[in-house]
XYZ file of C-alpha atoms in Angstrom:
620
model
C 4.142 -25.508 17.526
C 0.527 -24.784 19.038
C -0.186 -23.998 15.738
C 1.130 -27.490 14.517
C -0.633 -29.248 17.268
C -3.759 -27.364 15.952
C -3.864 -28.373 12.392
C -3.106 -31.775 14.072
C -6.657 -31.935 16.433
C -8.171 -30.336 13.319
C -6.999 -33.632 10.948
C -7.825 -35.566 13.842
C -11.515 -34.404 14.439
C -12.125 -34.732 10.794
C -11.103 -37.847 10.645
C -13.297 -39.029 13.459
C -16.191 -37.511 12.313
C -16.130 -38.636 9.138
C -15.457 -42.158 10.232
C -18.497 -41.716 12.501
C -20.716 -41.077 8.923
C -19.286 -43.435 7.305
C -20.032 -46.297 9.221
C -23.273 -45.285 10.282
C -24.290 -44.955 6.448
C -22.376 -48.941 6.655
C -24.223 -49.827 9.313
C -28.161 -48.407 7.963
C -27.866 -49.850 5.065
C -27.047 -53.747 6.373
C -30.755 -52.587 8.417
C -28.997 -51.454 12.419
C -30.801 -48.413 12.295
C -29.818 -48.161 15.927
C -26.199 -49.229 15.690
C -26.278 -46.335 13.197
C -28.252 -43.768 15.173
C -25.021 -44.562 17.784
C -22.326 -44.768 15.590
C -23.106 -41.045 13.870
C -23.802 -39.349 17.502
C -20.125 -40.972 18.330
C -18.689 -39.108 15.314
C -20.490 -35.772 16.145
C -20.120 -35.900 20.290
C -16.020 -35.217 19.689
C -16.715 -32.637 17.037
C -19.294 -30.214 19.326
C -16.831 -30.356 22.583
C -14.576 -29.427 20.939
C -16.732 -26.584 18.865
C -18.277 -25.666 22.770
C -14.463 -24.976 24.030
C -13.808 -22.996 21.059
C -16.854 -21.166 21.690
C -16.058 -20.428 25.769
C -12.423 -19.465 24.323
C -13.918 -16.616 22.431
C -16.313 -15.208 24.630
C -14.223 -14.880 27.955
C -11.873 -13.240 25.050
C -15.301 -10.552 23.848
C -15.972 -12.353 20.940
C -18.840 -13.976 19.290
C -19.085 -15.433 16.563
C -20.691 -17.747 14.135
C -19.428 -21.227 15.604
C -22.244 -20.925 18.027
C -25.193 -21.898 15.489
C -23.097 -24.487 14.173
C -23.399 -25.750 18.141
C -27.090 -25.230 18.204
C -27.580 -26.952 15.101
C -25.543 -30.260 15.928
C -27.282 -30.415 19.600
C -30.991 -30.007 18.317
C -29.894 -32.449 15.658
C -29.270 -34.765 18.222
C -31.883 -33.878 20.973
C -34.833 -34.365 17.638
C -32.424 -37.928 16.540
C -31.374 -36.213 13.644
C -28.313 -37.554 14.667
C -27.371 -38.215 10.683
C -27.761 -34.484 9.984
C -26.230 -33.776 12.820
C -23.195 -36.154 11.382
C -23.195 -34.091 7.883
C -22.861 -31.089 10.330
C -20.172 -32.156 12.043
C -18.196 -34.065 9.167
C -18.819 -30.406 7.288
C -17.851 -28.467 10.129
C -14.600 -30.002 10.926
C -13.877 -30.413 7.303
C -14.501 -26.678 6.524
C -11.593 -25.499 9.600
C -9.708 -28.652 7.682
C -10.701 -26.765 4.635
C -9.359 -22.955 5.695
C -6.181 -24.111 7.672
C -5.316 -25.816 3.997
C -5.825 -22.327 2.289
C -3.892 -20.971 4.851
C -1.194 -22.170 4.602
C -1.573 -22.804 0.379
C -1.372 -18.823 0.823
C 1.577 -18.686 3.113
C 3.466 -20.686 0.548
C 5.887 -17.958 -0.087
C 6.069 -16.129 2.875
C 7.285 -19.259 4.307
C 10.180 -20.341 1.545
C 11.588 -16.925 2.423
C 12.118 -18.026 6.307
C 12.948 -21.552 4.879
C 15.850 -20.153 3.145
C 17.437 -18.287 5.963
C 20.703 -19.713 6.079
C 22.299 -21.513 9.498
C 26.746 -20.662 8.674
C 29.164 -18.794 6.217
C 31.840 -19.941 4.166
C 34.590 -17.036 5.618
C 38.363 -17.043 3.549
C 40.781 -16.802 6.505
C 44.259 -16.755 4.964
C 44.666 -19.172 1.958
C 41.800 -21.468 3.818
C 37.966 -21.526 4.010
C 36.269 -22.141 7.372
C 32.215 -22.539 8.154
C 31.506 -20.612 10.979
C 27.937 -19.283 12.335
C 26.259 -16.069 10.988
C 26.088 -14.638 14.884
C 30.151 -14.182 13.588
C 30.263 -12.304 10.791
C 31.694 -8.857 10.906
C 31.998 -6.013 8.265
C 34.913 -6.260 6.368
C 34.585 -9.783 6.234
C 35.148 -11.805 2.853
C 32.579 -14.690 2.160
C 32.623 -17.692 -0.438
C 29.848 -18.179 -1.565
C 29.066 -21.059 -3.667
C 26.914 -22.251 -6.881
C 23.237 -22.840 -5.144
C 24.556 -20.826 -1.544
C 22.101 -18.503 -0.277
C 24.008 -15.289 0.010
C 23.855 -14.923 4.718
C 24.631 -11.107 4.950
C 24.358 -7.658 2.931
C 27.746 -7.098 0.638
C 29.302 -6.012 -2.425
C 30.679 -8.409 -4.631
C 34.619 -9.056 -4.342
C 35.036 -11.019 -7.699
C 34.541 -9.815 -11.196
C 30.893 -11.331 -11.774
C 28.069 -12.669 -10.883
C 24.610 -14.418 -11.527
C 22.186 -14.066 -8.400
C 18.564 -15.363 -9.350
C 16.273 -12.269 -6.507
C 13.103 -13.875 -7.539
C 12.720 -14.403 -3.559
C 13.427 -10.657 -3.213
C 11.812 -9.032 -6.166
C 9.389 -11.411 -7.727
C 11.906 -10.705 -11.199
C 11.894 -14.338 -12.495
C 15.548 -14.063 -14.429
C 18.478 -13.807 -12.881
C 20.664 -10.937 -13.218
C 24.423 -9.769 -13.638
C 26.192 -7.610 -11.205
C 29.674 -6.225 -11.564
C 32.842 -6.251 -9.220
C 31.759 -3.325 -6.033
C 27.995 -4.046 -6.685
C 25.171 -3.868 -3.518
C 24.451 -7.332 -2.721
C 21.854 -8.410 -1.282
C 21.581 -11.186 1.494
C 17.790 -13.220 0.612
C 19.921 -13.939 -3.506
C 20.354 -16.888 -4.622
C 23.992 -17.920 -6.518
C 22.728 -19.203 -9.560
C 26.338 -19.073 -11.638
C 30.073 -19.615 -10.703
C 30.799 -19.392 -7.008
C 32.478 -15.425 -6.066
C 33.785 -13.219 -3.009
C 31.491 -11.378 -1.053
C 33.158 -8.443 0.991
C 30.344 -8.296 3.820
C 29.278 -4.962 5.129
C 26.716 -5.887 7.925
C 26.332 -8.187 10.134
C 23.811 -10.790 9.683
C 21.315 -9.238 12.212
C 21.053 -6.129 10.843
C 21.680 -7.711 7.261
C 17.779 -7.201 4.590
C 17.662 -10.236 4.820
C 17.296 -10.626 8.072
C 14.808 -7.920 8.327
C 12.205 -8.930 5.858
C 11.979 -12.549 7.900
C 11.437 -9.792 10.674
C 8.471 -8.416 8.242
C 7.385 -11.973 7.156
C 7.129 -12.689 10.343
C 4.707 -10.351 11.411
C 2.904 -10.556 8.317
C 1.887 -14.252 9.600
C 1.268 -13.081 13.105
C -1.191 -10.580 12.224
C -4.871 -11.243 12.570
C -6.995 -9.257 9.550
C -9.353 -6.024 10.663
C -11.868 -7.690 9.026
C -12.316 -10.660 10.725
C -13.379 -9.015 14.098
C -15.686 -7.781 11.598
C -16.377 -10.359 10.567
C -17.230 -11.212 14.665
C -19.482 -8.289 15.067
C -21.411 -8.805 11.939
C -21.789 -12.641 13.271
C -23.571 -11.518 16.297
C -26.453 -9.834 14.253
C -26.263 -13.364 12.218
C -26.841 -15.258 14.792
C -30.131 -12.833 16.024
C -31.425 -13.391 12.072
C -30.740 -17.684 12.243
C -32.427 -17.987 15.339
C -34.990 -15.848 14.936
C -35.873 -17.739 11.180
C -35.277 -20.721 13.693
C -38.165 -19.645 16.076
C -40.637 -19.239 13.949
C -40.351 -21.839 11.930
C -40.894 -23.668 15.077
C -43.469 -21.791 16.406
C -45.840 -21.470 13.126
C -45.487 -25.010 11.781
C -44.484 -27.228 14.912
C -42.910 -28.326 13.142
C -39.477 -28.753 15.325
C -37.644 -30.624 12.875
C -38.273 -27.354 10.241
C -36.414 -24.933 13.089
C -33.111 -27.500 12.963
C -33.077 -27.979 9.061
C -32.671 -24.328 9.748
C -30.145 -23.822 11.911
C -27.523 -27.092 9.294
C -28.263 -24.828 6.994
C -26.973 -22.031 8.912
C -23.449 -22.837 9.948
C -20.384 -22.720 9.425
C -21.416 -18.735 7.740
C -18.951 -18.480 4.939
C -18.251 -14.758 6.667
C -15.547 -16.262 9.139
C -14.307 -18.600 7.006
C -14.303 -16.731 3.072
C -11.887 -13.196 4.563
C -8.830 -14.411 6.591
C -8.648 -16.633 2.748
C -8.915 -13.820 0.433
C -6.842 -11.805 2.776
C -3.265 -13.779 3.590
C -3.893 -15.205 -0.669
C -3.265 -11.604 -1.049
C -0.241 -10.332 1.094
C 1.736 -13.923 -0.084
C 0.892 -12.751 -3.647
C 1.809 -8.756 -3.044
C 5.729 -10.532 -1.505
C 5.643 -12.413 -4.822
C 5.938 -9.015 -6.231
C 8.823 -7.486 -4.007
C 5.144 -5.624 -2.211
C 5.780 -7.071 1.142
C 2.886 -6.093 3.115
C 3.550 -6.197 7.320
C -0.149 -7.763 8.287
C -3.576 -7.618 6.626
C -4.913 -4.407 8.428
C -2.369 -2.697 6.375
C -3.809 -4.512 3.506
C -7.017 -3.235 4.110
C -5.615 0.739 4.667
C -4.011 0.317 1.569
C -7.201 -0.797 -0.343
C -9.226 2.738 1.250
C -5.645 4.804 0.431
C -7.618 8.275 -0.946
C -3.960 10.743 -0.394
C -0.465 9.639 -0.957
C 2.581 12.055 0.053
C 5.410 11.192 -1.521
C 8.847 12.310 -1.020
C 11.225 13.225 -3.081
C 14.695 11.978 -3.342
C 15.425 8.075 -3.144
C 11.576 7.549 -3.707
C 10.369 10.131 -6.793
C 14.270 10.498 -7.777
C 16.343 7.777 -8.813
C 18.550 9.161 -5.465
C 21.612 8.821 -7.040
C 23.477 11.270 -9.195
C 23.197 10.839 -12.911
C 25.456 13.258 -15.601
C 22.536 15.343 -17.940
C 24.977 17.404 -19.690
C 28.792 16.909 -20.134
C 30.239 20.798 -21.760
C 33.795 20.842 -23.347
C 36.269 23.616 -23.537
C 39.518 23.817 -25.580
C 40.420 21.058 -27.794
C 39.010 17.609 -25.520
C 35.547 15.447 -26.791
C 32.600 14.722 -24.434
C 34.378 11.267 -23.768
C 37.273 12.321 -23.154
C 36.196 14.683 -20.289
C 34.682 11.910 -18.734
C 37.726 9.757 -19.316
C 40.258 12.087 -17.583
C 37.248 13.264 -14.778
C 35.615 9.664 -13.857
C 40.598 8.366 -14.489
C 41.301 10.449 -11.808
C 37.579 10.296 -9.326
C 38.816 6.584 -8.620
C 40.349 7.566 -5.939
C 37.740 9.742 -4.540
C 34.806 7.751 -1.831
C 32.591 10.946 -1.833
C 30.026 9.733 -3.760
C 29.556 11.908 -7.127
C 33.212 10.986 -7.733
C 31.987 7.531 -7.275
C 28.973 8.169 -9.903
C 31.215 9.733 -12.502
C 33.077 5.714 -12.172
C 30.349 3.926 -13.027
C 28.549 6.218 -16.101
C 32.329 5.481 -17.601
C 32.695 1.971 -17.313
C 28.892 1.507 -18.304
C 29.824 3.539 -21.755
C 32.376 1.065 -22.324
C 35.757 3.126 -20.958
C 39.290 1.895 -19.631
C 40.117 3.980 -16.761
C 43.740 4.703 -16.421
C 44.454 4.437 -12.440
C 45.820 8.026 -11.502
C 49.206 8.735 -9.431
C 49.773 11.508 -7.426
C 46.897 12.380 -5.238
C 45.857 14.426 -3.457
C 42.702 14.698 -1.933
C 41.303 18.017 -0.082
C 37.708 17.019 2.165
C 35.404 18.886 0.876
C 36.869 20.773 -2.041
C 38.366 18.403 -4.756
C 41.309 15.616 -6.300
C 44.152 16.215 -8.403
C 46.851 13.734 -9.300
C 48.214 12.694 -12.870
C 46.497 10.557 -15.759
C 48.806 9.085 -18.465
C 51.668 11.240 -17.698
C 49.068 14.626 -17.174
C 48.581 16.693 -14.628
C 44.694 16.341 -13.495
C 42.191 18.902 -10.825
C 38.577 17.783 -10.610
C 36.573 19.750 -8.422
C 32.808 22.426 -8.198
C 33.133 24.609 -11.198
C 34.101 27.143 -7.957
C 37.497 26.069 -6.492
C 38.500 25.232 -9.793
C 38.741 28.586 -11.061
C 39.842 30.003 -8.436
C 43.356 27.431 -8.622
C 43.184 28.732 -12.427
C 42.960 32.092 -11.940
C 39.223 32.403 -13.472
C 36.597 34.437 -12.503
C 33.917 32.155 -10.547
C 31.065 31.648 -13.038
C 27.392 32.458 -12.833
C 24.804 29.383 -13.056
C 21.232 27.602 -11.782
C 22.474 24.285 -11.212
C 22.017 24.944 -7.254
C 19.025 26.373 -7.398
C 17.408 23.837 -9.584
C 19.240 20.295 -8.174
C 21.702 19.887 -10.483
C 25.701 20.051 -9.697
C 28.811 20.967 -12.006
C 31.499 19.254 -11.509
C 34.332 20.762 -13.486
C 37.488 19.732 -14.896
C 41.378 21.392 -15.299
C 43.702 19.511 -17.716
C 47.220 20.797 -17.367
C 46.382 23.544 -15.488
C 43.296 24.951 -18.274
C 39.335 24.166 -17.837
C 38.214 21.459 -19.720
C 34.989 21.052 -19.135
C 31.852 20.527 -17.265
C 30.078 17.727 -16.509
C 26.572 18.452 -15.673
C 25.184 16.109 -13.269
C 21.825 15.420 -11.450
C 19.377 12.764 -8.952
C 16.498 12.479 -11.504
C 12.910 11.625 -11.891
C 12.515 8.049 -11.676
C 11.494 6.322 -15.842
C 7.447 6.192 -16.331
C 6.606 8.125 -12.899
C 4.464 10.229 -14.858
C 2.599 7.012 -15.418
C 2.761 5.687 -12.533
C 1.075 8.756 -11.162
C -1.818 8.645 -13.305
C -2.644 4.793 -12.682
C -2.462 5.626 -9.034
C -5.575 8.105 -9.485
C -7.537 6.265 -10.866
C -7.315 3.288 -8.034
C -9.221 5.849 -6.218
C -6.141 8.043 -4.673
C -7.155 12.116 -4.649
C -3.880 13.877 -3.587
C -0.980 13.239 -4.695
C 1.799 15.807 -3.304
C 5.477 16.073 -2.692
C 7.271 16.299 0.664
C 10.891 17.405 0.746
C 13.577 18.856 2.528
C 15.296 20.517 -0.360
C 14.135 24.427 -1.283
C 11.445 24.752 -3.256
C 13.319 25.347 -6.876
C 14.710 22.291 -6.573
C 11.524 20.641 -5.404
C 9.289 22.215 -8.581
C 11.949 21.911 -11.203
C 12.253 17.770 -10.542
C 8.116 18.599 -10.206
C 6.802 19.921 -13.319
C 5.455 18.186 -15.398
C 3.574 16.200 -13.151
C 0.372 17.520 -11.964
C 1.229 16.993 -8.309
C -1.749 18.395 -6.085
C 1.142 20.701 -3.901
C 4.521 20.450 -3.500
C 5.847 21.295 0.006
C 9.809 21.381 0.119
C 12.709 23.059 2.869
C 10.685 20.413 5.353
C 11.593 18.618 8.560
C 10.738 15.976 9.733
C 8.325 17.436 12.261
C 6.826 19.327 9.766
C 6.289 16.285 7.215
C 3.890 14.268 10.304
C 2.024 17.717 10.501
C 1.141 17.275 6.933
C 0.274 13.977 6.754
C -2.063 14.335 9.924
C -3.527 18.062 8.696
C -3.914 15.446 4.844
C -6.427 12.558 7.460
C -9.557 15.920 6.208
C -9.459 14.657 3.289
C -9.325 10.582 3.382
C -6.556 7.593 4.663
C -3.082 9.200 4.170
C -0.087 7.064 2.617
C 3.520 8.102 2.619
C 6.041 6.811 0.808
C 9.680 7.808 1.946
C 13.675 6.101 1.983
C 15.221 7.821 4.401
C 15.538 8.085 8.505
C 14.149 11.562 8.004
C 11.016 10.136 6.640
C 10.302 7.184 9.358
C 8.363 9.299 11.852
C 6.082 10.491 8.690
C 5.243 6.976 7.555
C 4.206 5.562 10.823
C 1.551 8.655 11.412
C 0.696 7.409 8.036
C -2.264 6.185 7.542
C 0.190 3.261 5.356
C 3.591 3.922 5.401
C 5.317 2.857 3.202
C 9.120 2.218 2.413
C 11.832 1.849 -0.839
C 13.084 -0.898 1.376
C 15.838 -2.091 -0.883
C 18.564 1.263 -0.384
C 16.396 2.987 1.860
C 17.592 2.775 5.667
C 16.794 0.473 8.436
C 14.533 2.717 10.668
C 12.331 3.673 8.208
C 11.967 0.156 6.811
C 11.449 -0.516 9.965
C 8.689 2.151 11.381
C 6.388 1.694 7.579
C 3.804 -0.656 7.014
C 4.300 -1.161 3.689
C 7.996 -2.366 1.802
C 9.072 -2.392 -1.532
C 11.807 -4.986 -1.839
C 12.832 -3.954 -5.150
C 14.119 -0.760 -6.424
C 10.914 0.061 -8.393
C 8.204 2.466 -7.318
C 5.165 1.185 -9.817
C 5.625 -2.055 -7.244
C 2.965 0.475 -5.188
C 0.420 0.006 -8.252
C 0.414 -3.298 -8.395
C 0.240 -3.639 -4.098
C -2.472 -1.104 -4.537
C -4.213 -2.963 -7.110
C -3.358 -6.786 -4.641
C -5.007 -4.776 -2.005
C -8.399 -3.488 -3.400
C -8.634 -6.832 -5.487
C -8.366 -9.552 -2.825
C -10.547 -6.835 -0.461
C -13.677 -7.016 -3.461
C -13.060 -11.052 -3.518
C -12.629 -10.947 0.627
C -16.794 -8.762 0.382
C -17.740 -10.716 -3.245
C -17.703 -14.353 -1.000
C -19.149 -13.232 2.497
C -22.984 -11.414 -0.030
C -22.601 -14.680 -1.855
C -21.724 -16.845 0.866
C -24.580 -15.381 3.689
C -27.064 -14.616 1.006
C -27.246 -18.253 0.024
C -27.489 -19.014 3.343
C -30.279 -16.638 3.860
C -31.678 -18.479 1.140
C -31.275 -22.073 2.613
C -32.295 -20.537 5.570
C -35.808 -19.420 4.395
C -36.464 -22.938 2.256
C -35.710 -25.331 5.027
C -38.432 -23.279 7.359
C -40.373 -23.132 4.544
C -40.671 -26.893 4.268
C -38.162 -27.354 1.035
C -34.878 -28.864 2.565
C -34.616 -31.608 5.492
C -32.150 -31.065 8.118
C -29.441 -33.520 5.562
C -30.319 -31.770 3.172
C -29.818 -28.364 4.592
C -26.405 -29.726 5.729
C -25.500 -30.907 2.517
C -26.681 -26.995 0.675
C -24.542 -25.782 3.333
C -20.753 -27.478 2.882
C -21.739 -27.115 -1.026
C -22.036 -23.201 -0.244
C -18.765 -22.942 1.629
C -16.740 -24.619 -0.089
C -16.997 -22.973 -3.022
C -16.972 -19.228 -0.898
C -13.720 -20.596 -0.183
C -12.529 -20.998 -3.080
C -14.045 -18.030 -4.872
C -10.926 -16.702 -2.232
C -8.833 -18.323 -2.835
C -8.663 -16.339 -6.425
C -6.761 -14.027 -4.562
C -3.966 -16.637 -5.302
C -3.907 -15.807 -9.322
C -3.918 -12.153 -8.236
C -2.241 -10.275 -12.136
C -1.724 -6.722 -11.398
C -2.543 -5.198 -14.757
C 0.771 -2.183 -14.193
C 4.056 -4.013 -13.477
C 7.562 -3.235 -13.975
C 9.607 -4.311 -16.458
C 11.667 -5.888 -14.069
C 8.006 -7.793 -12.898
C 7.312 -8.085 -16.240
C 10.863 -10.792 -17.699
């Protein structure tokens, strides 16, 4: 509400100053100079009063800004009867603040769209009926109907055979994706196909979309540290402006030159370009699935020199996949997978579920097993197509069959061997591992090219596992068997080499994420604790979005600095020209208006940043 009233006030002041300027020009052309002066003064005074109030408010907060220059220029112009120049400055100042507000509103558009899409109710199935209920009444296990065009209100799993979802608001992926039964559905996804059923797994307040909305609101309420830096610089610029104005008056004896200097110097592009460019950068990063929690993390991200990566779920996919199938007896690889996956349909173990998913992905039809008996922590046995089948670790199967335990380095390198017995004989091994994310080496090379000098791995796994997974990546160091507090210590130690970024996805990573200059959480599947502790959340499960976010941050900061440098240089040049008598107060005011509009438009270039390296999903 406060922002709304402030925006309305800016519109009103712009309208008053513009009306006064136009009315005064009309009266002047009609040969009524005194009436024209009154009209111009009437358009200036409300803007000047509002400006003085804002200056006193800033001074109480310990901030000194270049609004003082605008107030001095309007006051001086009125005192020396340069009412037309004062009117132009008033229009220029009120128009500049309005344009800044408009630019920030445009830059925040994508984030505001996230907030506006929050569903308020959900359609819950109850027996043979469907009832509309408030979101806070949805509990895990409820079956929800998601109609075409509806937004998934909570996280859940797909209870229908298939669904087509538009996840662009969350991930930046422009094309809808197809999901199969039991796949995870993120809240905030839009149903782009036929209606489907969703089995809720979380309450609305704990779901992905609710967390994203909280992060977005925090980002919108942040103030850029670079803007505070601009406030500090403004004191020096104010001093230079006053010195030039006083010198022009002192050496020429003409107070009008001092007025011209003051009007050229206001309003300063330093306080316009920086927030516009950084807020635009936040919006652009969010478009590519990188949610940065404010302007301060955006600036810090642009300065990162050291990167520390967690392993499981960050450097790797965090999900076991089949890397090899060994066959014994007379079964083929396909048959080994068929029997193992069919039996594992009766188990909730992550390895079992990964086997089932892989078998279905390969096009296999799995019969449902009978006579299931699961030994927790050991394995599962039963009947598949009339044959007696058992799936477990190789040691357990060997002991059951009376075979000697086979020596294996699988445990040492992080691989898992799933043994299959059929009709009392060892039939095969399925070797599974958490594999490195595709394109990781190219990603690390890209990060180094963006200025990151050191890249380290920090994991709780054994050293042999860590070294095996990172072989050939060219990391500067590998730290294994680390506890959460040791990861924090590593972050603090690495600060001697420059600002540190930590990337992780688990609860155990949250302390290190909070300790780092920039903490990055894998928000698509990561723990809520890591997302809350992080400064940056990758909304899609692609680590290469980190490179996209880094590039957006660096280019946004560069655009802001370019705008400031060019704007200040042109302002100083204009002040010197005014001091030498080449610009009248009116001409100086018009020149500064052109400068301010130019730097704001230049800052808005951050809305068009397209990272040079994007994941395939982002490109499509």
